[in-house]
PDB file of C-alpha atoms in Angstrom:
ATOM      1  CA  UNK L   1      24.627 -19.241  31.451  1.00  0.00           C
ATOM      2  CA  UNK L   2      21.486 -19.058  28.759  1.00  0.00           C
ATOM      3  CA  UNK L   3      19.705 -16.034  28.731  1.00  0.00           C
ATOM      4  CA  UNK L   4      15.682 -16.848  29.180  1.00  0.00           C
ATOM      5  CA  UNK L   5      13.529 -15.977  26.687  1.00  0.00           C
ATOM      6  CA  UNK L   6      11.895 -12.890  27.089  1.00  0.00           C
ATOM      7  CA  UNK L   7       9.275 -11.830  24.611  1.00  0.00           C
ATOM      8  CA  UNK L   8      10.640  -8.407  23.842  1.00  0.00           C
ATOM      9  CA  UNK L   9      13.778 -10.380  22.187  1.00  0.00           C
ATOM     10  CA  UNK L  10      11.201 -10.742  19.405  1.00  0.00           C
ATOM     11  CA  UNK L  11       9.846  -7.036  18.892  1.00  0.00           C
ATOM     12  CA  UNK L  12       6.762  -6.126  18.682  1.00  0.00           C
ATOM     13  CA  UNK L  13       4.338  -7.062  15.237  1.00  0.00           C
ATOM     14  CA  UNK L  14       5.078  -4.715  12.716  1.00  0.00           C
ATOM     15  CA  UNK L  15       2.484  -5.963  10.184  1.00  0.00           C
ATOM     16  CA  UNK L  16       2.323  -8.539   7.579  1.00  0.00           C
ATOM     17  CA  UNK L  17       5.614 -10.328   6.590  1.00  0.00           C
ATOM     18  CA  UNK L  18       7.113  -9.166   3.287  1.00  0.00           C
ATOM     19  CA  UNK L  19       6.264 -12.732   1.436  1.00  0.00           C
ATOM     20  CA  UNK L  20       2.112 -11.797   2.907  1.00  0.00           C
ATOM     21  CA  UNK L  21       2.765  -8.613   1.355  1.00  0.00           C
ATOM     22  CA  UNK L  22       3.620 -10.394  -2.209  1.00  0.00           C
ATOM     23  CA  UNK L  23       1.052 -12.446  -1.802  1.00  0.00           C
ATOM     24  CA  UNK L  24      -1.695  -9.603  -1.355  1.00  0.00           C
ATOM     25  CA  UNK L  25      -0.067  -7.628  -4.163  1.00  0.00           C
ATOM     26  CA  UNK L  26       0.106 -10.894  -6.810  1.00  0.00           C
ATOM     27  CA  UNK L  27      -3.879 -10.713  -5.539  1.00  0.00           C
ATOM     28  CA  UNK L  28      -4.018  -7.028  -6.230  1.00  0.00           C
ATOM     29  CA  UNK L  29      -2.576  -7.174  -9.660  1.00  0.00           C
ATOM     30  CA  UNK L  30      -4.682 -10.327 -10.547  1.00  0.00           C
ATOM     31  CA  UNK L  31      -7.941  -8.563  -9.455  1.00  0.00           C
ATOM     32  CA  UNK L  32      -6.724  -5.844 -11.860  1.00  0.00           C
ATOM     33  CA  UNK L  33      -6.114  -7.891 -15.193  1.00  0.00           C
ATOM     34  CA  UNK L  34     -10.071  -9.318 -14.320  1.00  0.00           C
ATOM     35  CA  UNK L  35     -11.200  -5.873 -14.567  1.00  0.00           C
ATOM     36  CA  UNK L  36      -9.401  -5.095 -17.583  1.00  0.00           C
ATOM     37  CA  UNK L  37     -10.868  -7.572 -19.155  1.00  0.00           C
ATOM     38  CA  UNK L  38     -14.062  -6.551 -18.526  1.00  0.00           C
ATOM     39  CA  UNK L  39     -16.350  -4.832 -20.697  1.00  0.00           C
ATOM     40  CA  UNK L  40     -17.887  -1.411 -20.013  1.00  0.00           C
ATOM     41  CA  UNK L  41     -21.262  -2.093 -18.732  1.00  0.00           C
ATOM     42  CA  UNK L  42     -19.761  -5.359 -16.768  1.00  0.00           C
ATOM     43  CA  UNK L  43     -17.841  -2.270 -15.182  1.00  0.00           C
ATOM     44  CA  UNK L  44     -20.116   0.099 -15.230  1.00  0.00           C
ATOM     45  CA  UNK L  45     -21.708  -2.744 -12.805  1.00  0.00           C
ATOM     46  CA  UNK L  46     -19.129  -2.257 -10.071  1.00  0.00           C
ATOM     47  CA  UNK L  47     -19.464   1.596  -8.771  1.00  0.00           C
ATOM     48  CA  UNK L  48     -15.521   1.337  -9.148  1.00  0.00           C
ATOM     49  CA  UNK L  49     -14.078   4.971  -8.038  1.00  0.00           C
ATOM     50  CA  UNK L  50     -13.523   7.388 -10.862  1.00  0.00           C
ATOM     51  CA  UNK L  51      -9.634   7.306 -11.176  1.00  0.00           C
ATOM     52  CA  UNK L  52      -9.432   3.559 -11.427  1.00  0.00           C
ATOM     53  CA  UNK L  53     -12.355   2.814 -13.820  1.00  0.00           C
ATOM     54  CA  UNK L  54      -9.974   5.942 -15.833  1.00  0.00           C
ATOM     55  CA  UNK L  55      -7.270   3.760 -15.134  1.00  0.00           C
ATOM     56  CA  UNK L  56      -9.203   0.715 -16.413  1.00  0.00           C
ATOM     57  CA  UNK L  57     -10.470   2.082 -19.180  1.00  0.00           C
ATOM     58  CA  UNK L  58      -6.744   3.484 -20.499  1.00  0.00           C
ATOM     59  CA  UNK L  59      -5.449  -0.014 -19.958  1.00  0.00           C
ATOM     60  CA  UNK L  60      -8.266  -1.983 -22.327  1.00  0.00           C
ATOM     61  CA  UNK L  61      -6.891   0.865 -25.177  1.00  0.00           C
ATOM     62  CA  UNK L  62      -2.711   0.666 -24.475  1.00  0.00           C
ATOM     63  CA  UNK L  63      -1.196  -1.744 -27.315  1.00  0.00           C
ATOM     64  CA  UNK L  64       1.965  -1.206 -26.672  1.00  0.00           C
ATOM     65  CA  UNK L  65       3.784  -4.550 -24.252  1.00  0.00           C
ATOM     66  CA  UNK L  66       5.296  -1.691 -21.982  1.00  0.00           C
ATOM     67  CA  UNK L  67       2.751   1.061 -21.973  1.00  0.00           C
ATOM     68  CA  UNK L  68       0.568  -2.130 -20.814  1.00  0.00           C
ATOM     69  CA  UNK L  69       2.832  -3.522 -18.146  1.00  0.00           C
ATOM     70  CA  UNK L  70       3.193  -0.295 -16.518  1.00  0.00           C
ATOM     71  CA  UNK L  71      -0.731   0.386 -16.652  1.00  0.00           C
ATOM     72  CA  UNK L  72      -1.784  -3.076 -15.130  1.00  0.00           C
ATOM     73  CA  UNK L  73       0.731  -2.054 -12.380  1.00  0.00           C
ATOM     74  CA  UNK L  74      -1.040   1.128 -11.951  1.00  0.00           C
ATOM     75  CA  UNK L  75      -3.837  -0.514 -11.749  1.00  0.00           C
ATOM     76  CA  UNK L  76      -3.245  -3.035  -8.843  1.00  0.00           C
ATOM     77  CA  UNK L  77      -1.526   0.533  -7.115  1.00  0.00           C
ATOM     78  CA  UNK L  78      -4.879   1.735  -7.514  1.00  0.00           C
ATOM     79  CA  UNK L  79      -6.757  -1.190  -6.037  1.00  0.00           C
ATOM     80  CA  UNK L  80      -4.643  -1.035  -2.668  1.00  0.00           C
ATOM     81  CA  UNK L  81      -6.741   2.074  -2.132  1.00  0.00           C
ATOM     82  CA  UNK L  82      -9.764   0.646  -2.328  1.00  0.00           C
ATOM     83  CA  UNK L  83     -12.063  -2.135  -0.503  1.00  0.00           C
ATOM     84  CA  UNK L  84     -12.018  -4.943  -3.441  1.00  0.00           C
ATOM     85  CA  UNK L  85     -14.894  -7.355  -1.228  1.00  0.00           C
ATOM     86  CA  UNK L  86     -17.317  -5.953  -3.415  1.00  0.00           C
ATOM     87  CA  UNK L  87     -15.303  -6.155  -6.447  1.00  0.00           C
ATOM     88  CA  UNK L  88     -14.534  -9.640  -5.837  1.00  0.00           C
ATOM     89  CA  UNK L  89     -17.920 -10.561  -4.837  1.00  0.00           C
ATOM     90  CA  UNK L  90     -19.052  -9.126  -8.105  1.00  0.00           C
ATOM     91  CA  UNK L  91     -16.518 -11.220 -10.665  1.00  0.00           C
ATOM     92  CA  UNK L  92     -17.467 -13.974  -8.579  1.00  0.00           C
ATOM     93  CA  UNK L  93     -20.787 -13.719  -9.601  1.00  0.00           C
ATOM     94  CA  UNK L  94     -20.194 -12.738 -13.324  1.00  0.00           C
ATOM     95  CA  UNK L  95     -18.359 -15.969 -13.179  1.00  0.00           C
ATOM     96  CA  UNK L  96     -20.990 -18.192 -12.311  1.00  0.00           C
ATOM     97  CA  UNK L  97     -22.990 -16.317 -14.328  1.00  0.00           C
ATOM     98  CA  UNK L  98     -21.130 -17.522 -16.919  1.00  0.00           C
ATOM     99  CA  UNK L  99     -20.258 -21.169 -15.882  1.00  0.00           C
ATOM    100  CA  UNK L 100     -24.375 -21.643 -15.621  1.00  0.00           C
ATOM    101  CA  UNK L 101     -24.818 -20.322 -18.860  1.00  0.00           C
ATOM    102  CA  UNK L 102     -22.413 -22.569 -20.288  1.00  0.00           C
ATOM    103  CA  UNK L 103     -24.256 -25.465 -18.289  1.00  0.00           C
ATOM    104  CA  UNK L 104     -27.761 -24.351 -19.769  1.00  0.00           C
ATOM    105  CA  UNK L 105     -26.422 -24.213 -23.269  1.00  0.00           C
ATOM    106  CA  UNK L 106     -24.397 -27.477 -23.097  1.00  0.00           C
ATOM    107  CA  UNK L 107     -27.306 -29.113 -21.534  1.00  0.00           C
ATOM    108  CA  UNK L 108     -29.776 -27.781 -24.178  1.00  0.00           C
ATOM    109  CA  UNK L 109     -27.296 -28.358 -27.311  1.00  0.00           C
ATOM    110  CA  UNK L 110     -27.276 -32.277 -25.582  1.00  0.00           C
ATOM    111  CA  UNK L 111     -31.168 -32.602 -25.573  1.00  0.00           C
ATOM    112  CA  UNK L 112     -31.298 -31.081 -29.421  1.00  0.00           C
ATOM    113  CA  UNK L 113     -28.177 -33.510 -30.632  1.00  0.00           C
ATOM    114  CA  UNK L 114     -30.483 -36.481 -28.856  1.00  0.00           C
ATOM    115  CA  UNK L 115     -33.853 -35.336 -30.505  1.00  0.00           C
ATOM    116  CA  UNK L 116     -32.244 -35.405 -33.447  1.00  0.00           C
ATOM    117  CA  UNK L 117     -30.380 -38.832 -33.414  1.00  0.00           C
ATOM    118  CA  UNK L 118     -33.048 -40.865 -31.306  1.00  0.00           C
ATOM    119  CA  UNK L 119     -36.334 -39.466 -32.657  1.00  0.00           C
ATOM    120  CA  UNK L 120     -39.537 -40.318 -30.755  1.00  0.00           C
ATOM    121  CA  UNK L 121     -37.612 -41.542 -27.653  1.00  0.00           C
ATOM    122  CA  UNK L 122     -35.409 -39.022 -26.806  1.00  0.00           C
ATOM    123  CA  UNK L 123     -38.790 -37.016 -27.329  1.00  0.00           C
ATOM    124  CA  UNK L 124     -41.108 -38.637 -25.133  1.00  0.00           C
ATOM    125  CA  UNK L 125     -37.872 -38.708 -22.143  1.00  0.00           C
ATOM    126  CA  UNK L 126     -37.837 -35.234 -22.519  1.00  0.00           C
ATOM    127  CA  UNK L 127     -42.049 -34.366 -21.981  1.00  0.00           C
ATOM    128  CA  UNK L 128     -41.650 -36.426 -19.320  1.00  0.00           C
ATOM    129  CA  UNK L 129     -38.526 -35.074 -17.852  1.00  0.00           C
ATOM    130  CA  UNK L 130     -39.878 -31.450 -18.790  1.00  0.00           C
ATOM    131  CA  UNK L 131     -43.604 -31.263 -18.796  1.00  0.00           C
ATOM    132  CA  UNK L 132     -43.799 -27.624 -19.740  1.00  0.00           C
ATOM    133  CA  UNK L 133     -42.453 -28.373 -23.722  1.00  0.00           C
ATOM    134  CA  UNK L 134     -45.495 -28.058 -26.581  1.00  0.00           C
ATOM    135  CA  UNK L 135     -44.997 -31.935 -27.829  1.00  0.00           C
ATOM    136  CA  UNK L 136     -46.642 -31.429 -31.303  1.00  0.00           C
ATOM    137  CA  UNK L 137     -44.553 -28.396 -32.061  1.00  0.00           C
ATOM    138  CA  UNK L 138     -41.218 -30.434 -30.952  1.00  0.00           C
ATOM    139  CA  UNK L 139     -42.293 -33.369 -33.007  1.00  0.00           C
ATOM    140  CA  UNK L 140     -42.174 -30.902 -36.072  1.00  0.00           C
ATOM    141  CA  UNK L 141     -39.222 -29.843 -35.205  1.00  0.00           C
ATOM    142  CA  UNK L 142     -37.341 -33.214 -34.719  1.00  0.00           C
ATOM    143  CA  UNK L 143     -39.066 -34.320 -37.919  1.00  0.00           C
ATOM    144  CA  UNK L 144     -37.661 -31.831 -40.055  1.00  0.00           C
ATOM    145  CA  UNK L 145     -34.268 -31.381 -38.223  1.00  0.00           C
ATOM    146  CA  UNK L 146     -34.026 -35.299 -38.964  1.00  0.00           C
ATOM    147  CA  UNK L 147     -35.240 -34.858 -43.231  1.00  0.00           C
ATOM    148  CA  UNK L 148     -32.732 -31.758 -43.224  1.00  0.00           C
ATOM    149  CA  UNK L 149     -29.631 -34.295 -41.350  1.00  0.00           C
ATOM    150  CA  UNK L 150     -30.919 -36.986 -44.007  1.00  0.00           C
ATOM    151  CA  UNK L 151     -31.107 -34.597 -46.967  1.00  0.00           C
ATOM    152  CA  UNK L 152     -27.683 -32.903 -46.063  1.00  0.00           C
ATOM    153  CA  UNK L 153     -28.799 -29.894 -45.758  1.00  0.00           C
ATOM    154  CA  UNK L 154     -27.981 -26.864 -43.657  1.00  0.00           C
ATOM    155  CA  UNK L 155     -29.322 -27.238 -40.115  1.00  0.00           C
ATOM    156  CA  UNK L 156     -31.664 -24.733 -40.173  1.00  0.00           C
ATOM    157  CA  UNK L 157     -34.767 -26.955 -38.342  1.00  0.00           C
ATOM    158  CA  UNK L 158     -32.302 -27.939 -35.727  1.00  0.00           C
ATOM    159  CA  UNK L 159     -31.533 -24.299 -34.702  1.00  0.00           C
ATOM    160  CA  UNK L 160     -35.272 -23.485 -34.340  1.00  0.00           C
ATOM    161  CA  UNK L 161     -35.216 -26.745 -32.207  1.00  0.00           C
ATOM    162  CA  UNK L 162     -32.382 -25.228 -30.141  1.00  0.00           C
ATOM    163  CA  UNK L 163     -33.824 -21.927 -29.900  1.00  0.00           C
ATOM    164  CA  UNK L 164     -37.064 -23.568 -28.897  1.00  0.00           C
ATOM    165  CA  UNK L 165     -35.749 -26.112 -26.428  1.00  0.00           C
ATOM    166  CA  UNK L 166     -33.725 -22.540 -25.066  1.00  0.00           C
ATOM    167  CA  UNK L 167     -36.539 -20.839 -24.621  1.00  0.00           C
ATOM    168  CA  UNK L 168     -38.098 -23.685 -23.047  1.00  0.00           C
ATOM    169  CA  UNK L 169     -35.170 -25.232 -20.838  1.00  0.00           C
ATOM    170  CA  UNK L 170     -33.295 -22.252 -20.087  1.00  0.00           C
ATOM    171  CA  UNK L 171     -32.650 -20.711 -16.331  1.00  0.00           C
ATOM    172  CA  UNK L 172     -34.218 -24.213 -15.320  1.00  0.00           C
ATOM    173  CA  UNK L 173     -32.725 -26.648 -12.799  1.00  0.00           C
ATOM    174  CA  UNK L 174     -31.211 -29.456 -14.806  1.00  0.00           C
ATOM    175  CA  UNK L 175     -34.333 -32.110 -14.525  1.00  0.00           C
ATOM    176  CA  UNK L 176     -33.357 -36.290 -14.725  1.00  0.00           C
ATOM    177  CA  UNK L 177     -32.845 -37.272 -18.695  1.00  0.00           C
TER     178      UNK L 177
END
């Protein structure tokens, strides 16, 4: 005769299974080798508890393969001990931070490369896309990015049009253009 199934066949939760606990540990040690590659003030940032940012700071000095290994482990050991929301919610940011950045200079290098080829176009679709820009002081610019392109010489007009167009287009939503 089959036995019924009775919950207490099962025991009773004993915490995460062992493959959850990889998991949170591959997490652990991942959220470690972020903050070693961190620099000091990006840590100094985080309020990270005394021992680890020790820990942290050993680790971005080791050279050694080994003496590394063992100190990223340490590391991620430490980080169990600690609530790593805020930690994460920081890199996070510094992140996109970074990826905007990268999206402001890309976007700005883009509108300086266009000045440059198109001239007075790519001029007046960016005063009209960007109404803040001086318009006489970018059409000296372009001008004499465009003689030193001609001329083959170094670029030196064309990165006082990029700092320029920085100054001007930077921490901006991208506008239509």
């Amino acid at each position: 005769m089959p036995r019924p199934r009775d919950t207490d066949d099962f025991g009773e939760y004993d915490g995460p299974s062992r493959s959850q606990r990889k998991r949170d540990a591959a997490e652990l040690y991942d959220l470690g080798l972020d903050l070693i590659a961190m620099s000091p003030p990006e840590l100094d940032a985080l309020d990270l508890p005394e021992r680890l940012r020790d820990a942290i700071d050993l680790a971005q000095r080791i050279t050694a393969h080994g003496g590394l290994a063992r100190q990223r482990n340490f590391v991620a050991k430490l980080l169990r001990k600690v609530d790593v929301e805020p930690i994460r919610a920081a890199i996070e940011q510094r992140e996109l931070d970074q990826k905007l950045a990268a999206r402001d200079f890309h976007r700005i290098e883009a509108w300086r490369d266009r000045l440059v080829a198109e001239g007075e176009p790519a001029i007046e679709a960016l005063l009209a896309a960007e109404p803040g820009v001086d318009g006489a002081q970018l059409r000296e610019l372009v001008a004499s990015a465009r003689a030193e392109r001609d001329a083959g010489r170094t670029p030196a007009a064309a990165r006082e049009l990029f700092r320029r167009l920085r100054e001007a287009l930077a921490a901006r939503p991208p506008a239509a253009g």
